[in-house]
Amino acid sequence: MARRYSIYDVFTDRRLAGNPLAVILDGDDLADETMQAIAREMNLSETVFVQSSANAAYAARLRIFTPGKELPFAGHPTVGTAVALAELNHRSGVGVEAGQPDIDLVCVLEENVGPVRCAVRLRAGEAGFAEFDLPRKPVQIELPLDRQGLADALSVKSTDIGFENHVASIWSAGVPFLMIPLHNLATVQNLEFDTALWEKAAPFVEGSLASAYVYCRSGVNHQAKFHARMFSPDMGISEDPATGAAVAALSGAIRHFDALPDGHHPVLVEQGVEMGRPSLIHLHIDVKEGEISRARIGGQAIKVAEGTLYL
């Protein structure tokens, strides 16, 4: 059966930047092992399969796969698919063409983590923009950490780990990440990730080897408040250009270590710079009575290619 697919670059407004995503538009009736094989074939950090939802109130059901495993939730597939479906249903041709109508809509995408509410904005001549509410609030997972082992796996000094109140910690908003704050931008840019040493030093969280999310204050882009890199041997990802699920988890670390006061806090996170695929992830954190009351993640997405799978 022939199945349509599109490739979108996500968390960017220009092609060949950001995080590429394969969107399989005809994802119904595919076995789990077939979807995993297609994800390996695509060989992108994530491939999403759009399926019909049993709930008529949901726009679609999404199954999200890395080359190595299925994920319950991920940010760049959510943003990319929300834009892809909006363009498919409300646009003709390529979404950034001039003369297209402006579109603002809200939809709910069903993911394994639960329903995810998305807002989509399409403007003529611009890459689409989508923003979603975090399906789960970030929580900290308390596990002992080998500071020297983690430093060795990143080829940095143990004294490079941590800045201000930020220390290494594990957070999850659906997918757990080991957050490693490094002293400055140069240290993050020049680290060398050693998979073998990481597998020795990193803990297992919820049955899987923890992924590394390394971050520091500020960025190459003067508007960015944080600069980040993500490495995940367990997911089959050597390095990821943009990781929305990690930024969702990072919101917990930011609220906790920065002691955010009540109110609204916009945060721009850059990632993928070292890979030549710069990404900008918009994070908004609302704090009430010292805790996160709401958080959302957004970014742009632009179509790069489309085609047909023959299975």
mmCIF file of C-alpha atoms in Angstrom:
data_model
loop_
_atom_site.group_PDB
_atom_site.id
_atom_site.type_symbol
_atom_site.label_atom_id
_atom_site.label_comp_id
_atom_site.label_asym_id
_atom_site.label_seq_id
_atom_site.Cartn_x
_atom_site.Cartn_y
_atom_site.Cartn_z
ATOM 1 C CA MET A 1 0.000 0.000 0.000
ATOM 2 C CA ALA A 2 1.320 3.430 -0.926
ATOM 3 C CA ARG A 3 1.501 5.870 1.977
ATOM 4 C CA ARG A 4 2.115 9.618 1.762
ATOM 5 C CA TYR A 5 4.795 11.297 3.783
ATOM 6 C CA SER A 6 6.277 14.756 4.233
ATOM 7 C CA ILE A 7 9.563 15.966 5.688
ATOM 8 C CA TYR A 8 9.469 19.106 7.829
ATOM 9 C CA ASP A 9 12.299 21.053 9.420
ATOM 10 C CA VAL A 10 11.067 21.997 12.894
ATOM 11 C CA PHE A 11 11.991 24.782 15.317
ATOM 12 C CA THR A 12 13.258 26.865 12.407
ATOM 13 C CA ASP A 13 11.860 29.165 9.735
ATOM 14 C CA ARG A 14 14.288 28.061 7.024
ATOM 15 C CA ARG A 15 14.931 24.792 5.268
ATOM 16 C CA LEU A 16 17.979 22.648 6.085
ATOM 17 C CA ALA A 17 18.084 23.959 9.643
ATOM 18 C CA GLY A 18 16.275 22.926 12.802
ATOM 19 C CA ASN A 19 15.290 19.319 13.459
ATOM 20 C CA PRO A 20 14.049 17.265 10.475
ATOM 21 C CA LEU A 21 10.880 15.237 10.999
ATOM 22 C CA ALA A 22 9.274 12.565 8.856
ATOM 23 C CA VAL A 23 5.466 12.731 8.981
ATOM 24 C CA ILE A 24 3.801 9.548 7.689
ATOM 25 C CA LEU A 25 0.356 10.865 6.830
ATOM 26 C CA ASP A 26 -1.315 7.481 6.249
ATOM 27 C CA GLY A 27 -0.284 5.689 9.427
ATOM 28 C CA ASP A 28 -3.332 3.512 10.071
ATOM 29 C CA ASP A 29 -3.043 -0.289 10.131
ATOM 30 C CA LEU A 30 0.730 -0.405 10.506
ATOM 31 C CA ALA A 31 2.219 -2.933 12.904
ATOM 32 C CA ASP A 32 4.522 -1.644 15.623
ATOM 33 C CA GLU A 33 7.513 -3.439 14.131
ATOM 34 C CA THR A 34 6.763 -1.917 10.713
ATOM 35 C CA MET A 35 6.648 1.600 12.151
ATOM 36 C CA GLN A 36 9.943 0.988 13.942
ATOM 37 C CA ALA A 37 11.493 -0.290 10.700
ATOM 38 C CA ILE A 38 10.262 2.795 8.814
ATOM 39 C CA ALA A 39 11.744 5.041 11.509
ATOM 40 C CA ARG A 40 15.094 3.281 11.059
ATOM 41 C CA GLU A 41 14.754 3.707 7.289
ATOM 42 C CA MET A 42 14.075 7.428 7.635
ATOM 43 C CA ASN A 43 17.020 7.642 10.067
ATOM 44 C CA LEU A 44 15.872 10.955 11.534
ATOM 45 C CA SER A 45 15.696 11.685 15.232
ATOM 46 C CA GLU A 46 11.945 11.076 15.058
ATOM 47 C CA THR A 47 9.325 9.786 12.638
ATOM 48 C CA VAL A 48 5.658 10.347 13.442
ATOM 49 C CA PHE A 49 2.759 8.224 12.186
ATOM 50 C CA VAL A 50 -0.571 10.017 11.828
ATOM 51 C CA GLN A 51 -3.460 7.697 12.633
ATOM 52 C CA SER A 52 -7.198 8.046 13.111
ATOM 53 C CA SER A 53 -8.251 8.657 16.696
ATOM 54 C CA ALA A 54 -11.117 6.790 18.317
ATOM 55 C CA ASN A 55 -12.105 10.127 19.882
ATOM 56 C CA ALA A 56 -13.828 12.351 17.329
ATOM 57 C CA ALA A 57 -12.753 15.445 19.278
ATOM 58 C CA TYR A 58 -9.089 14.758 18.491
ATOM 59 C CA ALA A 59 -7.557 15.783 15.173
ATOM 60 C CA ALA A 60 -5.418 12.637 15.000
ATOM 61 C CA ARG A 61 -3.581 10.003 16.986
ATOM 62 C CA LEU A 62 0.218 10.197 16.802
ATOM 63 C CA ARG A 63 2.728 7.380 17.227
ATOM 64 C CA ILE A 64 6.269 8.721 17.611
ATOM 65 C CA PHE A 65 9.383 6.634 16.931
ATOM 66 C CA THR A 66 13.102 7.339 17.095
ATOM 67 C CA PRO A 67 15.400 4.983 15.148
ATOM 68 C CA GLY A 68 15.679 2.944 18.354
ATOM 69 C CA LYS A 69 12.356 3.057 20.203
ATOM 70 C CA GLU A 70 8.842 4.466 20.501
ATOM 71 C CA LEU A 71 8.325 7.583 22.630
ATOM 72 C CA PRO A 72 5.181 8.495 24.588
ATOM 73 C CA PHE A 73 5.656 12.171 23.761
ATOM 74 C CA ALA A 74 8.059 14.441 21.896
ATOM 75 C CA GLY A 75 8.076 18.143 21.149
ATOM 76 C CA HIS A 76 9.320 18.484 17.606
ATOM 77 C CA PRO A 77 6.943 15.786 16.244
ATOM 78 C CA THR A 78 4.060 17.572 17.985
ATOM 79 C CA VAL A 79 4.952 20.980 16.529
ATOM 80 C CA GLY A 80 5.808 19.607 13.083
ATOM 81 C CA THR A 81 2.707 17.440 12.792
ATOM 82 C CA ALA A 82 0.388 20.193 13.995
ATOM 83 C CA VAL A 83 1.734 22.475 11.248
ATOM 84 C CA ALA A 84 1.680 19.661 8.655
ATOM 85 C CA LEU A 85 -1.973 18.788 9.329
ATOM 86 C CA ALA A 86 -3.018 22.442 9.313
ATOM 87 C CA GLU A 87 -1.318 22.995 5.960
ATOM 88 C CA LEU A 88 -2.726 19.749 4.564
ATOM 89 C CA ASN A 89 -6.283 20.687 5.529
ATOM 90 C CA HIS A 90 -6.243 24.450 4.978
ATOM 91 C CA ARG A 91 -3.574 25.246 2.391
ATOM 92 C CA SER A 92 -2.871 24.394 -1.233
ATOM 93 C CA GLY A 93 0.681 23.910 -2.491
ATOM 94 C CA VAL A 94 3.601 24.767 -0.205
ATOM 95 C CA GLY A 95 2.474 26.468 3.003
ATOM 96 C CA VAL A 96 4.804 29.476 2.706
ATOM 97 C CA GLU A 97 3.532 30.554 -0.716
ATOM 98 C CA ALA A 98 2.209 34.101 -0.990
ATOM 99 C CA GLY A 99 -1.522 34.606 -1.428
ATOM 100 C CA GLN A 100 -2.534 31.937 1.065
ATOM 101 C CA PRO A 101 -5.165 32.801 3.700
ATOM 102 C CA ASP A 102 -4.173 33.425 7.301
ATOM 103 C CA ILE A 103 -5.200 30.540 9.557
ATOM 104 C CA ASP A 104 -5.477 30.338 13.346
ATOM 105 C CA LEU A 105 -6.752 27.118 14.832
ATOM 106 C CA VAL A 106 -6.671 24.912 17.913
ATOM 107 C CA CYS A 107 -6.536 21.125 17.774
ATOM 108 C CA VAL A 108 -5.905 18.192 20.099
ATOM 109 C CA LEU A 109 -3.427 15.493 19.136
ATOM 110 C CA GLU A 110 -3.669 12.146 20.918
ATOM 111 C CA GLU A 111 -0.237 10.835 21.940
ATOM 112 C CA ASN A 112 0.720 7.929 24.163
ATOM 113 C CA VAL A 113 1.300 10.410 26.985
ATOM 114 C CA GLY A 114 -2.307 11.626 26.602
ATOM 115 C CA PRO A 115 -4.110 14.424 24.723
ATOM 116 C CA VAL A 116 -1.928 17.370 23.712
ATOM 117 C CA ARG A 117 -3.626 20.696 22.986
ATOM 118 C CA CYS A 118 -2.015 22.661 20.135
ATOM 119 C CA ALA A 119 -2.524 26.121 18.695
ATOM 120 C CA VAL A 120 -1.408 26.662 15.087
ATOM 121 C CA ARG A 121 -0.759 29.902 13.224
ATOM 122 C CA LEU A 122 -0.307 29.998 9.432
ATOM 123 C CA ARG A 123 0.670 33.234 7.703
ATOM 124 C CA ALA A 124 1.280 33.777 3.987
ATOM 125 C CA GLY A 125 4.964 33.871 3.144
ATOM 126 C CA GLU A 126 6.028 32.498 6.552
ATOM 127 C CA ALA A 127 6.824 29.123 8.046
ATOM 128 C CA GLY A 128 3.964 27.778 10.136
ATOM 129 C CA PHE A 129 4.041 28.138 13.914
ATOM 130 C CA ALA A 130 2.592 25.712 16.466
ATOM 131 C CA GLU A 131 2.526 25.794 20.237
ATOM 132 C CA PHE A 132 1.350 23.102 22.643
ATOM 133 C CA ASP A 133 0.522 22.861 26.315
ATOM 134 C CA LEU A 134 2.721 20.419 28.210
ATOM 135 C CA PRO A 135 0.663 17.242 28.659
ATOM 136 C CA ARG A 136 2.384 16.684 32.001
ATOM 137 C CA LYS A 137 4.025 19.070 34.408
ATOM 138 C CA PRO A 138 7.746 18.437 34.924
ATOM 139 C CA VAL A 139 8.763 16.398 37.961
ATOM 140 C CA GLN A 140 12.185 15.762 39.433
ATOM 141 C CA ILE A 141 13.403 12.169 39.716
ATOM 142 C CA GLU A 142 15.786 11.689 42.614
ATOM 143 C CA LEU A 143 18.615 9.265 41.823
ATOM 144 C CA PRO A 144 22.302 9.281 42.844
ATOM 145 C CA LEU A 145 24.553 10.701 40.128
ATOM 146 C CA ASP A 146 28.231 10.033 39.418
ATOM 147 C CA ARG A 147 29.504 13.584 38.886
ATOM 148 C CA GLN A 148 33.021 12.538 37.834
ATOM 149 C CA GLY A 149 31.691 9.792 35.573
ATOM 150 C CA LEU A 150 29.339 12.222 33.861
ATOM 151 C CA ALA A 151 32.169 14.720 33.412
ATOM 152 C CA ASP A 152 34.379 12.041 31.863
ATOM 153 C CA ALA A 153 31.601 11.054 29.449
ATOM 154 C CA LEU A 154 31.393 14.683 28.300
ATOM 155 C CA SER A 155 35.177 15.203 28.259
ATOM 156 C CA VAL A 156 34.912 18.094 30.705
ATOM 157 C CA LYS A 157 36.214 18.702 34.225
ATOM 158 C CA SER A 158 33.936 17.826 37.114
ATOM 159 C CA THR A 159 34.222 21.465 38.230
ATOM 160 C CA ASP A 160 32.667 22.496 34.901
ATOM 161 C CA ILE A 161 29.384 20.895 35.941
ATOM 162 C CA GLY A 162 27.030 23.398 37.522
ATOM 163 C CA PHE A 163 26.490 27.152 37.435
ATOM 164 C CA GLU A 164 24.807 29.445 39.943
ATOM 165 C CA ASN A 165 22.210 27.238 41.702
ATOM 166 C CA HIS A 166 21.974 24.737 38.835
ATOM 167 C CA VAL A 167 23.327 21.226 39.485
ATOM 168 C CA ALA A 168 22.980 17.956 37.583
ATOM 169 C CA SER A 169 19.481 16.526 38.044
ATOM 170 C CA ILE A 170 16.869 14.335 36.379
ATOM 171 C CA TRP A 171 13.559 15.793 35.218
ATOM 172 C CA SER A 172 10.652 14.435 33.188
ATOM 173 C CA ALA A 173 7.514 15.893 31.589
ATOM 174 C CA GLY A 174 6.687 12.591 29.914
ATOM 175 C CA VAL A 175 10.210 11.596 28.855
ATOM 176 C CA PRO A 176 13.058 11.696 31.428
ATOM 177 C CA PHE A 177 16.327 13.535 30.799
ATOM 178 C CA LEU A 178 19.490 13.886 32.842
ATOM 179 C CA MET A 179 20.046 17.651 32.881
ATOM 180 C CA ILE A 180 23.704 18.646 33.080
ATOM 181 C CA PRO A 181 24.367 22.389 33.493
ATOM 182 C CA LEU A 182 27.837 23.409 32.331
ATOM 183 C CA HIS A 183 29.789 26.462 33.402
ATOM 184 C CA ASN A 184 29.719 28.431 30.144
ATOM 185 C CA LEU A 185 28.966 28.414 26.432
ATOM 186 C CA ALA A 186 32.493 27.473 25.334
ATOM 187 C CA THR A 187 32.429 24.360 27.536
ATOM 188 C CA VAL A 188 29.131 23.208 26.018
ATOM 189 C CA GLN A 189 30.321 23.884 22.472
ATOM 190 C CA ASN A 190 33.639 22.055 22.903
ATOM 191 C CA LEU A 191 32.507 18.961 24.826
ATOM 192 C CA GLU A 192 32.998 15.533 23.264
ATOM 193 C CA PHE A 193 30.342 12.958 24.085
ATOM 194 C CA ASP A 194 31.658 9.439 24.740
ATOM 195 C CA THR A 195 28.850 6.887 24.420
ATOM 196 C CA ALA A 196 30.750 4.074 26.149
ATOM 197 C CA LEU A 197 31.570 6.233 29.177
ATOM 198 C CA TRP A 198 28.028 7.588 29.295
ATOM 199 C CA GLU A 199 26.626 4.052 29.397
ATOM 200 C CA LYS A 200 28.856 3.379 32.420
ATOM 201 C CA ALA A 201 28.064 6.586 34.296
ATOM 202 C CA ALA A 202 24.426 7.433 33.524
ATOM 203 C CA PRO A 203 21.586 5.856 35.508
ATOM 204 C CA PHE A 204 18.639 3.944 34.124
ATOM 205 C CA VAL A 205 15.390 5.858 34.491
ATOM 206 C CA GLU A 206 12.019 4.180 33.955
ATOM 207 C CA GLY A 207 13.783 1.189 32.421
ATOM 208 C CA SER A 208 15.915 3.107 29.910
ATOM 209 C CA LEU A 209 19.369 4.646 29.948
ATOM 210 C CA ALA A 210 19.023 8.346 30.715
ATOM 211 C CA SER A 211 19.529 10.765 27.832
ATOM 212 C CA ALA A 212 21.960 13.660 28.285
ATOM 213 C CA TYR A 213 20.643 17.215 28.051
ATOM 214 C CA VAL A 214 23.558 19.606 28.468
ATOM 215 C CA TYR A 215 22.832 23.305 28.869
ATOM 216 C CA CYS A 216 24.251 26.657 29.913
ATOM 217 C CA ARG A 217 23.061 30.202 30.353
ATOM 218 C CA SER A 218 22.922 32.522 27.261
ATOM 219 C CA GLY A 219 23.621 31.496 23.667
ATOM 220 C CA VAL A 220 25.047 32.257 20.242
ATOM 221 C CA ASN A 221 21.774 33.976 19.368
ATOM 222 C CA HIS A 222 21.680 37.046 21.613
ATOM 223 C CA GLN A 223 17.962 36.456 22.275
ATOM 224 C CA ALA A 224 18.504 32.929 23.638
ATOM 225 C CA LYS A 225 18.437 32.527 27.405
ATOM 226 C CA PHE A 226 19.833 28.983 27.282
ATOM 227 C CA HIS A 227 22.074 27.027 24.910
ATOM 228 C CA ALA A 228 21.673 23.236 24.838
ATOM 229 C CA ARG A 229 22.792 19.946 23.302
ATOM 230 C CA MET A 230 21.135 16.515 23.591
ATOM 231 C CA PHE A 231 22.673 13.030 23.251
ATOM 232 C CA SER A 232 20.713 9.781 23.523
ATOM 233 C CA PRO A 233 22.364 6.407 22.803
ATOM 234 C CA ASP A 234 19.237 4.644 24.069
ATOM 235 C CA MET A 235 17.051 6.378 21.468
ATOM 236 C CA GLY A 236 19.558 5.753 18.693
ATOM 237 C CA ILE A 237 20.316 9.493 18.458
ATOM 238 C CA SER A 238 23.980 10.501 18.420
ATOM 239 C CA GLU A 239 22.993 14.168 18.798
ATOM 240 C CA ASP A 240 19.657 15.918 18.365
ATOM 241 C CA PRO A 241 19.253 19.361 16.762
ATOM 242 C CA ALA A 242 16.191 20.232 18.885
ATOM 243 C CA THR A 243 14.441 18.336 21.666
ATOM 244 C CA GLY A 244 11.072 19.689 22.724
ATOM 245 C CA ALA A 245 10.478 16.972 25.330
ATOM 246 C CA ALA A 246 13.800 17.888 26.947
ATOM 247 C CA VAL A 247 12.858 21.567 27.036
ATOM 248 C CA ALA A 248 9.577 20.509 28.665
ATOM 249 C CA ALA A 249 11.629 18.758 31.346
ATOM 250 C CA LEU A 250 14.040 21.711 31.524
ATOM 251 C CA SER A 251 11.151 23.962 32.527
ATOM 252 C CA GLY A 252 11.108 22.148 35.868
ATOM 253 C CA ALA A 253 14.829 22.687 36.403
ATOM 254 C CA ILE A 254 14.534 26.374 35.487
ATOM 255 C CA ARG A 255 11.614 26.934 37.867
ATOM 256 C CA HIS A 256 13.399 25.017 40.651
ATOM 257 C CA PHE A 257 16.976 26.303 40.407
ATOM 258 C CA ASP A 258 16.137 29.869 39.357
ATOM 259 C CA ALA A 259 13.343 30.093 41.953
ATOM 260 C CA LEU A 260 11.058 31.777 39.435
ATOM 261 C CA PRO A 261 8.602 34.183 41.053
ATOM 262 C CA ASP A 262 4.892 34.020 40.338
ATOM 263 C CA GLY A 263 4.026 35.289 36.893
ATOM 264 C CA HIS A 264 4.737 34.601 33.237
ATOM 265 C CA HIS A 265 8.273 33.752 32.098
ATOM 266 C CA PRO A 266 9.173 33.514 28.370
ATOM 267 C CA VAL A 267 12.356 31.534 27.662
ATOM 268 C CA LEU A 268 14.081 31.023 24.302
ATOM 269 C CA VAL A 269 16.284 27.914 24.075
ATOM 270 C CA GLU A 270 18.732 27.374 21.219
ATOM 271 C CA GLN A 271 20.006 23.938 20.191
ATOM 272 C CA GLY A 272 21.642 22.300 17.170
ATOM 273 C CA VAL A 273 24.183 25.085 16.630
ATOM 274 C CA GLU A 274 27.166 22.719 16.785
ATOM 275 C CA MET A 275 25.491 20.453 14.195
ATOM 276 C CA GLY A 276 25.006 23.274 11.700
ATOM 277 C CA ARG A 277 21.223 23.002 12.256
ATOM 278 C CA PRO A 278 20.368 25.893 14.587
ATOM 279 C CA SER A 279 16.995 25.602 16.289
ATOM 280 C CA LEU A 280 14.975 28.009 18.419
ATOM 281 C CA ILE A 281 12.499 26.580 20.909
ATOM 282 C CA HIS A 282 10.006 28.909 22.582
ATOM 283 C CA LEU A 283 9.197 27.973 26.179
ATOM 284 C CA HIS A 284 6.612 29.810 28.267
ATOM 285 C CA ILE A 285 6.336 29.095 31.988
ATOM 286 C CA ASP A 286 3.500 30.344 34.186
ATOM 287 C CA VAL A 287 4.224 30.158 37.912
ATOM 288 C CA LYS A 288 1.566 30.416 40.618
ATOM 289 C CA GLU A 289 2.208 30.031 44.343
ATOM 290 C CA GLY A 290 5.784 28.960 43.613
ATOM 291 C CA GLU A 291 4.875 26.082 41.273
ATOM 292 C CA ILE A 292 4.380 25.726 37.529
ATOM 293 C CA SER A 293 0.697 26.216 36.827
ATOM 294 C CA ARG A 294 1.079 25.956 33.061
ATOM 295 C CA ALA A 295 3.858 25.646 30.503
ATOM 296 C CA ARG A 296 3.880 25.514 26.731
ATOM 297 C CA ILE A 297 6.397 24.982 23.951
ATOM 298 C CA GLY A 298 6.306 26.369 20.450
ATOM 299 C CA GLY A 299 8.259 26.862 17.282
ATOM 300 C CA GLN A 300 8.087 27.142 13.522
ATOM 301 C CA ALA A 301 8.121 24.326 10.971
ATOM 302 C CA ILE A 302 8.663 24.357 7.216
ATOM 303 C CA LYS A 303 8.091 21.621 4.632
ATOM 304 C CA VAL A 304 11.230 20.360 2.886
ATOM 305 C CA ALA A 305 10.001 17.367 0.899
ATOM 306 C CA GLU A 306 7.074 15.062 0.270
ATOM 307 C CA GLY A 307 6.694 11.677 -1.315
ATOM 308 C CA THR A 308 5.277 8.181 -1.192
ATOM 309 C CA LEU A 309 6.306 5.083 0.727
ATOM 310 C CA TYR A 310 5.775 1.750 -1.029
ATOM 311 C CA LEU A 311 5.218 -0.979 1.547
#
